[in-house]
Amino acid sequence: MNLNIHAGHNPDGKVACGAIGLIKESTGNRDVKNDLIDILKEENNTVYDCTVDNGTSASDVINKIVAKCNAHSVDLDVSIHFNFGANDKNGNGNTTGVEVLVYKMSGPAYEAAVRICKEIEALGYKNRGVKQRTDLGVLKNTKAPALLVECCFVDDKDDIDLYNSKSMAKAIAQGILNKQISLSVPASTPVPESEVFYRAISGSFNNKNYANDRKAKLDKDGFSGVFLEAFVKDETTWYRVIAGSFKDKINAEQRIKDLSAKGYDGGFIAAFRK
């Protein structure tokens, strides 16, 4: 097969990077992408790496990825991402799992997406299934059939305890190629509690002015350690207002109570791994 493979978003630390939780999406998806390309090449496929590391905005990253993809004549475009929004910082014994996005619910991309979900499910993840998304540029503007893999959730401890890039890449490759691959992969390593920090979140906004306004109000009300963190979800840049980061979860819980006492309701704690 001829394949385009790319990791979504800019690298971590740059504008338009991916979500951050117990792992960083833009690092994790590049790890999976690199392992996936190695496996596919070992299986005698032609693979083009269409990852973009120099986008100036979320839309610029997408446009550059699409341009790279459309420069090649391939059977399939594959976009590697991680999901976000489980907020299961301690682990509840259940994974939130995998889903794969496609432009239409038929054809070669859909068929590969179904197989990829099943292969990742076999690793122990919940299968959230294949979902249709007609609004994403990486799916609607590429010439070849395209799919977007949301490998698992960066903010679910059960997901990340189970995760390693090589087993994830192998599962995706088996789904793409529709065959089993003989490849040994290392066991996953659970997240050490010593590496987990807890952030008090006081809102996420897709308008940076609103986020800055919230931060200014928190600063004025005497909350220390407030900062913004930008990440991209569904090709939209979001700005998360972090009202403190703590090693001890009890301190993060107290900060949420203090926020509520000042009228900032709806706060929550998110786990973060440095």
PDB file of C-alpha atoms in Angstrom:
ATOM      1  CA  MET A   1       0.000   0.000   0.000  1.00  0.00           C
ATOM      2  CA  ASN A   2       0.922   3.656  -0.414  1.00  0.00           C
ATOM      3  CA  LEU A   3       0.140   5.590   2.748  1.00  0.00           C
ATOM      4  CA  ASN A   4       0.286   9.084   4.205  1.00  0.00           C
ATOM      5  CA  ILE A   5       0.822   9.072   7.972  1.00  0.00           C
ATOM      6  CA  HIS A   6       1.007  12.128  10.188  1.00  0.00           C
ATOM      7  CA  ALA A   7       0.810  13.156  13.823  1.00  0.00           C
ATOM      8  CA  GLY A   8      -1.706  15.917  14.447  1.00  0.00           C
ATOM      9  CA  HIS A   9      -0.961  19.396  15.803  1.00  0.00           C
ATOM     10  CA  ASN A  10       2.307  21.254  16.302  1.00  0.00           C
ATOM     11  CA  PRO A  11       4.914  19.858  18.713  1.00  0.00           C
ATOM     12  CA  ASP A  12       4.470  20.462  22.437  1.00  0.00           C
ATOM     13  CA  GLY A  13       5.516  23.920  23.568  1.00  0.00           C
ATOM     14  CA  LYS A  14       4.492  25.578  20.309  1.00  0.00           C
ATOM     15  CA  VAL A  15       1.289  27.330  19.305  1.00  0.00           C
ATOM     16  CA  ALA A  16      -1.450  24.890  18.240  1.00  0.00           C
ATOM     17  CA  CYS A  17      -0.033  21.907  20.132  1.00  0.00           C
ATOM     18  CA  GLY A  18      -2.227  19.081  21.379  1.00  0.00           C
ATOM     19  CA  ALA A  19      -3.849  18.414  24.737  1.00  0.00           C
ATOM     20  CA  ILE A  20      -1.856  17.788  27.906  1.00  0.00           C
ATOM     21  CA  GLY A  21      -2.703  15.317  30.645  1.00  0.00           C
ATOM     22  CA  LEU A  22      -0.861  12.301  31.983  1.00  0.00           C
ATOM     23  CA  ILE A  23       0.922  12.325  28.647  1.00  0.00           C
ATOM     24  CA  LYS A  24       1.302  15.145  26.137  1.00  0.00           C
ATOM     25  CA  GLU A  25      -0.681  14.511  22.972  1.00  0.00           C
ATOM     26  CA  SER A  26       1.802  16.107  20.597  1.00  0.00           C
ATOM     27  CA  THR A  27       4.613  13.967  21.987  1.00  0.00           C
ATOM     28  CA  GLY A  28       2.570  10.767  22.229  1.00  0.00           C
ATOM     29  CA  ASN A  29       1.144  11.004  18.741  1.00  0.00           C
ATOM     30  CA  ARG A  30       4.607  11.545  17.272  1.00  0.00           C
ATOM     31  CA  ASP A  31       5.864   8.484  19.150  1.00  0.00           C
ATOM     32  CA  VAL A  32       3.005   6.382  17.747  1.00  0.00           C
ATOM     33  CA  LYS A  33       3.472   7.892  14.284  1.00  0.00           C
ATOM     34  CA  ASN A  34       7.182   7.064  14.216  1.00  0.00           C
ATOM     35  CA  ASP A  35       6.601   3.496  15.389  1.00  0.00           C
ATOM     36  CA  LEU A  36       3.738   3.071  12.924  1.00  0.00           C
ATOM     37  CA  ILE A  37       5.835   4.247   9.984  1.00  0.00           C
ATOM     38  CA  ASP A  38       8.624   1.850  10.967  1.00  0.00           C
ATOM     39  CA  ILE A  39       6.196  -1.092  11.126  1.00  0.00           C
ATOM     40  CA  LEU A  40       4.497  -0.238   7.829  1.00  0.00           C
ATOM     41  CA  LYS A  41       7.826   0.128   6.034  1.00  0.00           C
ATOM     42  CA  GLU A  42       9.005  -3.176   7.500  1.00  0.00           C
ATOM     43  CA  GLU A  43       5.883  -4.693   5.945  1.00  0.00           C
ATOM     44  CA  ASN A  44       7.003  -3.348   2.527  1.00  0.00           C
ATOM     45  CA  ASN A  45       4.596  -0.431   2.223  1.00  0.00           C
ATOM     46  CA  THR A  46       5.448   3.003   0.839  1.00  0.00           C
ATOM     47  CA  VAL A  47       4.908   5.582   3.567  1.00  0.00           C
ATOM     48  CA  TYR A  48       5.042   9.383   3.504  1.00  0.00           C
ATOM     49  CA  ASP A  49       5.381  11.304   6.768  1.00  0.00           C
ATOM     50  CA  CYS A  50       3.115  14.351   6.463  1.00  0.00           C
ATOM     51  CA  THR A  51       3.574  15.663  10.012  1.00  0.00           C
ATOM     52  CA  VAL A  52       3.873  19.435  10.394  1.00  0.00           C
ATOM     53  CA  ASP A  53       6.104  20.963  13.075  1.00  0.00           C
ATOM     54  CA  ASN A  54       6.102  24.628  12.013  1.00  0.00           C
ATOM     55  CA  GLY A  55       2.479  25.756  11.873  1.00  0.00           C
ATOM     56  CA  THR A  56       1.663  29.314  12.874  1.00  0.00           C
ATOM     57  CA  SER A  57      -1.891  28.505  14.019  1.00  0.00           C
ATOM     58  CA  ALA A  58      -4.302  25.572  14.245  1.00  0.00           C
ATOM     59  CA  SER A  59      -5.650  26.277  10.759  1.00  0.00           C
ATOM     60  CA  ASP A  60      -2.158  26.704   9.334  1.00  0.00           C
ATOM     61  CA  VAL A  61      -1.136  23.303  10.716  1.00  0.00           C
ATOM     62  CA  ILE A  62      -4.175  21.699   9.051  1.00  0.00           C
ATOM     63  CA  ASN A  63      -3.597  23.453   5.734  1.00  0.00           C
ATOM     64  CA  LYS A  64       0.051  22.386   5.660  1.00  0.00           C
ATOM     65  CA  ILE A  65      -0.807  18.790   6.562  1.00  0.00           C
ATOM     66  CA  VAL A  66      -3.434  18.649   3.815  1.00  0.00           C
ATOM     67  CA  ALA A  67      -0.982  20.099   1.281  1.00  0.00           C
ATOM     68  CA  LYS A  68       1.630  17.487   2.213  1.00  0.00           C
ATOM     69  CA  CYS A  69      -0.925  14.681   1.968  1.00  0.00           C
ATOM     70  CA  ASN A  70      -2.264  15.843  -1.395  1.00  0.00           C
ATOM     71  CA  ALA A  71       1.246  15.944  -2.862  1.00  0.00           C
ATOM     72  CA  HIS A  72       1.249  12.129  -2.893  1.00  0.00           C
ATOM     73  CA  SER A  73      -0.919   9.554  -4.630  1.00  0.00           C
ATOM     74  CA  VAL A  74      -1.858   7.117  -1.859  1.00  0.00           C
ATOM     75  CA  ASP A  75      -4.454   4.567  -0.801  1.00  0.00           C
ATOM     76  CA  LEU A  76      -5.109   6.080   2.627  1.00  0.00           C
ATOM     77  CA  ASP A  77      -4.350   9.121   4.791  1.00  0.00           C
ATOM     78  CA  VAL A  78      -3.950   8.359   8.510  1.00  0.00           C
ATOM     79  CA  SER A  79      -3.941  11.059  11.193  1.00  0.00           C
ATOM     80  CA  ILE A  80      -2.733  10.113  14.700  1.00  0.00           C
ATOM     81  CA  HIS A  81      -4.220  11.895  17.714  1.00  0.00           C
ATOM     82  CA  PHE A  82      -5.062  11.360  21.362  1.00  0.00           C
ATOM     83  CA  ASN A  83      -8.397  12.260  22.912  1.00  0.00           C
ATOM     84  CA  PHE A  84      -9.163  14.516  25.875  1.00  0.00           C
ATOM     85  CA  GLY A  85     -12.047  15.145  28.256  1.00  0.00           C
ATOM     86  CA  ALA A  86     -12.327  12.007  30.401  1.00  0.00           C
ATOM     87  CA  ASN A  87     -10.938  13.791  33.493  1.00  0.00           C
ATOM     88  CA  ASP A  88     -10.352  10.435  35.193  1.00  0.00           C
ATOM     89  CA  LYS A  89      -7.264  11.493  37.090  1.00  0.00           C
ATOM     90  CA  ASN A  90      -7.188   8.620  39.601  1.00  0.00           C
ATOM     91  CA  GLY A  91      -8.447   5.767  37.443  1.00  0.00           C
ATOM     92  CA  ASN A  92     -11.849   4.150  37.937  1.00  0.00           C
ATOM     93  CA  GLY A  93     -10.920   0.709  36.637  1.00  0.00           C
ATOM     94  CA  ASN A  94     -12.363   1.385  33.184  1.00  0.00           C
ATOM     95  CA  THR A  95     -10.698   2.853  30.121  1.00  0.00           C
ATOM     96  CA  THR A  96     -12.437   5.622  28.172  1.00  0.00           C
ATOM     97  CA  GLY A  97     -10.932   4.191  25.038  1.00  0.00           C
ATOM     98  CA  VAL A  98     -10.446   4.521  21.307  1.00  0.00           C
ATOM     99  CA  GLU A  99     -12.466   6.040  18.513  1.00  0.00           C
ATOM    100  CA  VAL A 100     -11.699   6.639  14.852  1.00  0.00           C
ATOM    101  CA  LEU A 101     -13.149   9.518  12.838  1.00  0.00           C
ATOM    102  CA  VAL A 102     -13.992   9.361   9.121  1.00  0.00           C
ATOM    103  CA  TYR A 103     -15.611  11.649   6.587  1.00  0.00           C
ATOM    104  CA  LYS A 104     -18.169   9.073   5.442  1.00  0.00           C
ATOM    105  CA  MET A 105     -19.432   5.821   6.913  1.00  0.00           C
ATOM    106  CA  SER A 106     -18.518   3.645   3.948  1.00  0.00           C
ATOM    107  CA  GLY A 107     -15.536   2.911   1.752  1.00  0.00           C
ATOM    108  CA  PRO A 108     -11.906   1.961   2.454  1.00  0.00           C
ATOM    109  CA  ALA A 109     -11.282   4.541   5.202  1.00  0.00           C
ATOM    110  CA  TYR A 110     -14.380   3.424   7.107  1.00  0.00           C
ATOM    111  CA  GLU A 111     -13.471  -0.257   6.726  1.00  0.00           C
ATOM    112  CA  ALA A 112      -9.924   0.368   8.005  1.00  0.00           C
ATOM    113  CA  ALA A 113     -11.332   2.478  10.860  1.00  0.00           C
ATOM    114  CA  VAL A 114     -13.556  -0.386  12.037  1.00  0.00           C
ATOM    115  CA  ARG A 115     -10.583  -2.743  12.025  1.00  0.00           C
ATOM    116  CA  ILE A 116      -8.345  -0.258  13.878  1.00  0.00           C
ATOM    117  CA  CYS A 117     -10.951   0.156  16.622  1.00  0.00           C
ATOM    118  CA  LYS A 118     -11.143  -3.610  17.045  1.00  0.00           C
ATOM    119  CA  GLU A 119      -7.351  -3.998  17.152  1.00  0.00           C
ATOM    120  CA  ILE A 120      -6.967  -1.297  19.809  1.00  0.00           C
ATOM    121  CA  GLU A 121      -9.904  -2.760  21.722  1.00  0.00           C
ATOM    122  CA  ALA A 122      -7.944  -6.039  21.815  1.00  0.00           C
ATOM    123  CA  LEU A 123      -5.235  -4.199  23.797  1.00  0.00           C
ATOM    124  CA  GLY A 124      -7.792  -3.632  26.566  1.00  0.00           C
ATOM    125  CA  TYR A 125      -9.365  -0.309  25.574  1.00  0.00           C
ATOM    126  CA  LYS A 126     -13.061   0.451  25.346  1.00  0.00           C
ATOM    127  CA  ASN A 127     -14.157   0.554  21.695  1.00  0.00           C
ATOM    128  CA  ARG A 128     -16.034   3.831  21.219  1.00  0.00           C
ATOM    129  CA  GLY A 129     -16.470   3.011  17.553  1.00  0.00           C
ATOM    130  CA  VAL A 130     -16.187   4.822  14.256  1.00  0.00           C
ATOM    131  CA  LYS A 131     -17.710   8.298  14.098  1.00  0.00           C
ATOM    132  CA  GLN A 132     -18.522  10.500  11.140  1.00  0.00           C
ATOM    133  CA  ARG A 133     -17.024  13.997  11.089  1.00  0.00           C
ATOM    134  CA  THR A 134     -17.585  16.131   8.007  1.00  0.00           C
ATOM    135  CA  ASP A 135     -16.227  19.315   9.577  1.00  0.00           C
ATOM    136  CA  LEU A 136     -12.545  18.391   9.985  1.00  0.00           C
ATOM    137  CA  GLY A 137     -10.215  19.706   7.299  1.00  0.00           C
ATOM    138  CA  VAL A 138      -7.852  16.749   7.503  1.00  0.00           C
ATOM    139  CA  LEU A 139     -10.755  14.459   6.558  1.00  0.00           C
ATOM    140  CA  LYS A 140     -12.695  16.573   4.079  1.00  0.00           C
ATOM    141  CA  ASN A 141      -9.884  18.267   2.143  1.00  0.00           C
ATOM    142  CA  THR A 142      -7.520  15.359   1.486  1.00  0.00           C
ATOM    143  CA  LYS A 143      -7.723  13.678  -1.916  1.00  0.00           C
ATOM    144  CA  ALA A 144      -7.304  10.127  -0.658  1.00  0.00           C
ATOM    145  CA  PRO A 145      -9.676   8.412   1.787  1.00  0.00           C
ATOM    146  CA  ALA A 146      -8.737   9.615   5.273  1.00  0.00           C
ATOM    147  CA  LEU A 147      -9.213   8.569   8.875  1.00  0.00           C
ATOM    148  CA  LEU A 148      -8.248  10.082  12.219  1.00  0.00           C
ATOM    149  CA  VAL A 149      -7.320   7.782  15.104  1.00  0.00           C
ATOM    150  CA  GLU A 150      -8.033   9.035  18.634  1.00  0.00           C
ATOM    151  CA  CYS A 151      -5.791   6.409  20.250  1.00  0.00           C
ATOM    152  CA  CYS A 152      -6.971   6.861  23.853  1.00  0.00           C
ATOM    153  CA  PHE A 153      -7.488   9.646  26.418  1.00  0.00           C
ATOM    154  CA  VAL A 154      -4.526  11.623  27.744  1.00  0.00           C
ATOM    155  CA  ASP A 155      -6.453  12.451  30.931  1.00  0.00           C
ATOM    156  CA  ASP A 156      -7.639   8.951  31.849  1.00  0.00           C
ATOM    157  CA  LYS A 157      -5.203   7.125  34.141  1.00  0.00           C
ATOM    158  CA  ASP A 158      -6.593   3.734  33.125  1.00  0.00           C
ATOM    159  CA  ASP A 159      -5.942   4.531  29.469  1.00  0.00           C
ATOM    160  CA  ILE A 160      -2.405   5.781  30.075  1.00  0.00           C
ATOM    161  CA  ASP A 161      -1.495   2.934  32.438  1.00  0.00           C
ATOM    162  CA  LEU A 162      -2.284   0.589  29.530  1.00  0.00           C
ATOM    163  CA  TYR A 163      -0.586   2.649  26.829  1.00  0.00           C
ATOM    164  CA  ASN A 164       2.705   2.264  25.081  1.00  0.00           C
ATOM    165  CA  SER A 165       3.473   3.614  21.647  1.00  0.00           C
ATOM    166  CA  LYS A 166       4.692   0.405  20.046  1.00  0.00           C
ATOM    167  CA  SER A 167       1.672  -1.717  20.952  1.00  0.00           C
ATOM    168  CA  MET A 168      -0.617   1.121  19.821  1.00  0.00           C
ATOM    169  CA  ALA A 169       1.271   1.456  16.525  1.00  0.00           C
ATOM    170  CA  LYS A 170       1.174  -2.290  15.940  1.00  0.00           C
ATOM    171  CA  ALA A 171      -2.598  -2.356  16.488  1.00  0.00           C
ATOM    172  CA  ILE A 172      -3.128   0.511  14.053  1.00  0.00           C
ATOM    173  CA  ALA A 173      -0.872  -1.132  11.454  1.00  0.00           C
ATOM    174  CA  GLN A 174      -2.791  -4.412  11.739  1.00  0.00           C
ATOM    175  CA  GLY A 175      -6.027  -2.522  11.205  1.00  0.00           C
ATOM    176  CA  ILE A 176      -4.696  -0.686   8.162  1.00  0.00           C
ATOM    177  CA  LEU A 177      -3.163  -3.766   6.541  1.00  0.00           C
ATOM    178  CA  ASN A 178      -5.927  -6.145   7.634  1.00  0.00           C
ATOM    179  CA  LYS A 179      -3.463  -8.761   8.850  1.00  0.00           C
ATOM    180  CA  GLN A 180      -1.653  -9.816  11.989  1.00  0.00           C
ATOM    181  CA  ILE A 181       1.977  -8.719  12.314  1.00  0.00           C
ATOM    182  CA  SER A 182       4.659 -10.715  14.099  1.00  0.00           C
ATOM    183  CA  LEU A 183       6.294  -8.107  16.314  1.00  0.00           C
ATOM    184  CA  SER A 184       7.221  -8.183  19.982  1.00  0.00           C
ATOM    185  CA  VAL A 185       6.313  -5.042  21.922  1.00  0.00           C
ATOM    186  CA  PRO A 186       7.276  -4.030  25.475  1.00  0.00           C
ATOM    187  CA  ALA A 187       4.812  -4.197  28.327  1.00  0.00           C
ATOM    188  CA  SER A 188       3.105  -0.961  29.315  1.00  0.00           C
ATOM    189  CA  THR A 189       4.297   0.889  32.418  1.00  0.00           C
ATOM    190  CA  PRO A 190       1.659   2.370  34.766  1.00  0.00           C
ATOM    191  CA  VAL A 191       1.987   6.055  35.599  1.00  0.00           C
ATOM    192  CA  PRO A 192       3.963   6.448  38.868  1.00  0.00           C
ATOM    193  CA  GLU A 193       2.023   8.447  41.444  1.00  0.00           C
ATOM    194  CA  SER A 194       5.205  10.394  42.198  1.00  0.00           C
ATOM    195  CA  GLU A 195       5.053  11.940  38.701  1.00  0.00           C
ATOM    196  CA  VAL A 196       1.439  13.144  38.919  1.00  0.00           C
ATOM    197  CA  PHE A 197       0.545  16.758  39.701  1.00  0.00           C
ATOM    198  CA  TYR A 198      -2.925  18.219  40.126  1.00  0.00           C
ATOM    199  CA  ARG A 199      -4.195  21.389  38.499  1.00  0.00           C
ATOM    200  CA  ALA A 200      -7.175  23.454  39.584  1.00  0.00           C
ATOM    201  CA  ILE A 201      -9.022  24.403  36.389  1.00  0.00           C
ATOM    202  CA  SER A 202     -11.199  27.510  36.346  1.00  0.00           C
ATOM    203  CA  GLY A 203     -12.569  27.331  32.814  1.00  0.00           C
ATOM    204  CA  SER A 204     -11.686  26.615  29.189  1.00  0.00           C
ATOM    205  CA  PHE A 205     -12.431  29.158  26.463  1.00  0.00           C
ATOM    206  CA  ASN A 206     -12.076  29.164  22.680  1.00  0.00           C
ATOM    207  CA  ASN A 207     -11.664  32.937  22.834  1.00  0.00           C
ATOM    208  CA  LYS A 208      -8.321  34.029  24.277  1.00  0.00           C
ATOM    209  CA  ASN A 209      -9.735  37.374  25.420  1.00  0.00           C
ATOM    210  CA  TYR A 210     -12.269  35.588  27.623  1.00  0.00           C
ATOM    211  CA  ALA A 211      -9.504  33.420  29.097  1.00  0.00           C
ATOM    212  CA  ASN A 212      -7.324  36.463  29.794  1.00  0.00           C
ATOM    213  CA  ASP A 213     -10.293  38.192  31.405  1.00  0.00           C
ATOM    214  CA  ARG A 214     -10.817  35.225  33.722  1.00  0.00           C
ATOM    215  CA  LYS A 215      -7.118  35.179  34.599  1.00  0.00           C
ATOM    216  CA  ALA A 216      -7.133  38.928  35.364  1.00  0.00           C
ATOM    217  CA  LYS A 217     -10.112  38.505  37.682  1.00  0.00           C
ATOM    218  CA  LEU A 218      -8.455  35.605  39.495  1.00  0.00           C
ATOM    219  CA  ASP A 219      -5.246  37.613  39.889  1.00  0.00           C
ATOM    220  CA  LYS A 220      -7.240  40.548  41.271  1.00  0.00           C
ATOM    221  CA  ASP A 221      -9.012  38.240  43.741  1.00  0.00           C
ATOM    222  CA  GLY A 222      -5.661  37.121  45.134  1.00  0.00           C
ATOM    223  CA  PHE A 223      -5.242  33.686  43.564  1.00  0.00           C
ATOM    224  CA  SER A 224      -1.587  32.892  42.958  1.00  0.00           C
ATOM    225  CA  GLY A 225      -0.007  30.729  40.267  1.00  0.00           C
ATOM    226  CA  VAL A 226      -2.680  31.416  37.634  1.00  0.00           C
ATOM    227  CA  PHE A 227      -1.702  30.872  34.012  1.00  0.00           C
ATOM    228  CA  LEU A 228      -3.148  29.944  30.626  1.00  0.00           C
ATOM    229  CA  GLU A 229      -2.442  26.792  28.654  1.00  0.00           C
ATOM    230  CA  ALA A 230      -3.438  26.562  24.991  1.00  0.00           C
ATOM    231  CA  PHE A 231      -4.214  23.332  23.180  1.00  0.00           C
ATOM    232  CA  VAL A 232      -6.042  22.275  20.023  1.00  0.00           C
ATOM    233  CA  LYS A 233      -9.116  20.061  20.014  1.00  0.00           C
ATOM    234  CA  ASP A 234     -11.091  19.348  16.825  1.00  0.00           C
ATOM    235  CA  GLU A 235      -9.032  21.942  14.925  1.00  0.00           C
ATOM    236  CA  THR A 236     -10.039  24.691  17.394  1.00  0.00           C
ATOM    237  CA  THR A 237      -7.626  26.358  19.825  1.00  0.00           C
ATOM    238  CA  TRP A 238      -8.799  26.338  23.444  1.00  0.00           C
ATOM    239  CA  TYR A 239      -7.368  28.313  26.338  1.00  0.00           C
ATOM    240  CA  ARG A 240      -7.510  26.644  29.720  1.00  0.00           C
ATOM    241  CA  VAL A 241      -7.284  28.834  32.819  1.00  0.00           C
ATOM    242  CA  ILE A 242      -5.185  27.002  35.395  1.00  0.00           C
ATOM    243  CA  ALA A 243      -5.625  28.452  38.879  1.00  0.00           C
ATOM    244  CA  GLY A 244      -2.688  26.665  40.456  1.00  0.00           C
ATOM    245  CA  SER A 245      -0.729  23.440  40.097  1.00  0.00           C
ATOM    246  CA  PHE A 246      -0.132  21.233  43.149  1.00  0.00           C
ATOM    247  CA  LYS A 247       1.751  18.057  44.029  1.00  0.00           C
ATOM    248  CA  ASP A 248      -0.749  17.252  46.770  1.00  0.00           C
ATOM    249  CA  LYS A 249      -4.298  16.635  45.519  1.00  0.00           C
ATOM    250  CA  ILE A 250      -5.705  17.944  48.811  1.00  0.00           C
ATOM    251  CA  ASN A 251      -4.274  21.391  48.008  1.00  0.00           C
ATOM    252  CA  ALA A 252      -5.853  21.303  44.555  1.00  0.00           C
ATOM    253  CA  GLU A 253      -9.206  20.373  46.085  1.00  0.00           C
ATOM    254  CA  GLN A 254      -8.906  23.279  48.527  1.00  0.00           C
ATOM    255  CA  ARG A 255      -8.171  25.650  45.639  1.00  0.00           C
ATOM    256  CA  ILE A 256     -11.394  24.512  43.906  1.00  0.00           C
ATOM    257  CA  LYS A 257     -13.305  25.229  47.131  1.00  0.00           C
ATOM    258  CA  ASP A 258     -11.670  28.660  47.398  1.00  0.00           C
ATOM    259  CA  LEU A 259     -12.606  29.430  43.799  1.00  0.00           C
ATOM    260  CA  SER A 260     -16.220  28.453  44.429  1.00  0.00           C
ATOM    261  CA  ALA A 261     -16.325  30.615  47.555  1.00  0.00           C
ATOM    262  CA  LYS A 262     -15.357  33.596  45.375  1.00  0.00           C
ATOM    263  CA  GLY A 263     -18.078  32.810  42.836  1.00  0.00           C
ATOM    264  CA  TYR A 264     -15.997  30.841  40.352  1.00  0.00           C
ATOM    265  CA  ASP A 265     -18.175  27.755  40.149  1.00  0.00           C
ATOM    266  CA  GLY A 266     -17.618  24.818  37.821  1.00  0.00           C
ATOM    267  CA  GLY A 267     -13.931  24.386  38.623  1.00  0.00           C
ATOM    268  CA  PHE A 268     -12.400  20.931  38.520  1.00  0.00           C
ATOM    269  CA  ILE A 269      -9.120  19.117  39.016  1.00  0.00           C
ATOM    270  CA  ALA A 270      -7.073  17.744  36.127  1.00  0.00           C
ATOM    271  CA  ALA A 271      -4.089  15.436  36.533  1.00  0.00           C
ATOM    272  CA  PHE A 272      -0.863  16.482  34.862  1.00  0.00           C
ATOM    273  CA  ARG A 273       2.397  14.637  34.383  1.00  0.00           C
ATOM    274  CA  LYS A 274       5.577  16.635  33.910  1.00  0.00           C
TER     275      LYS A 274
END
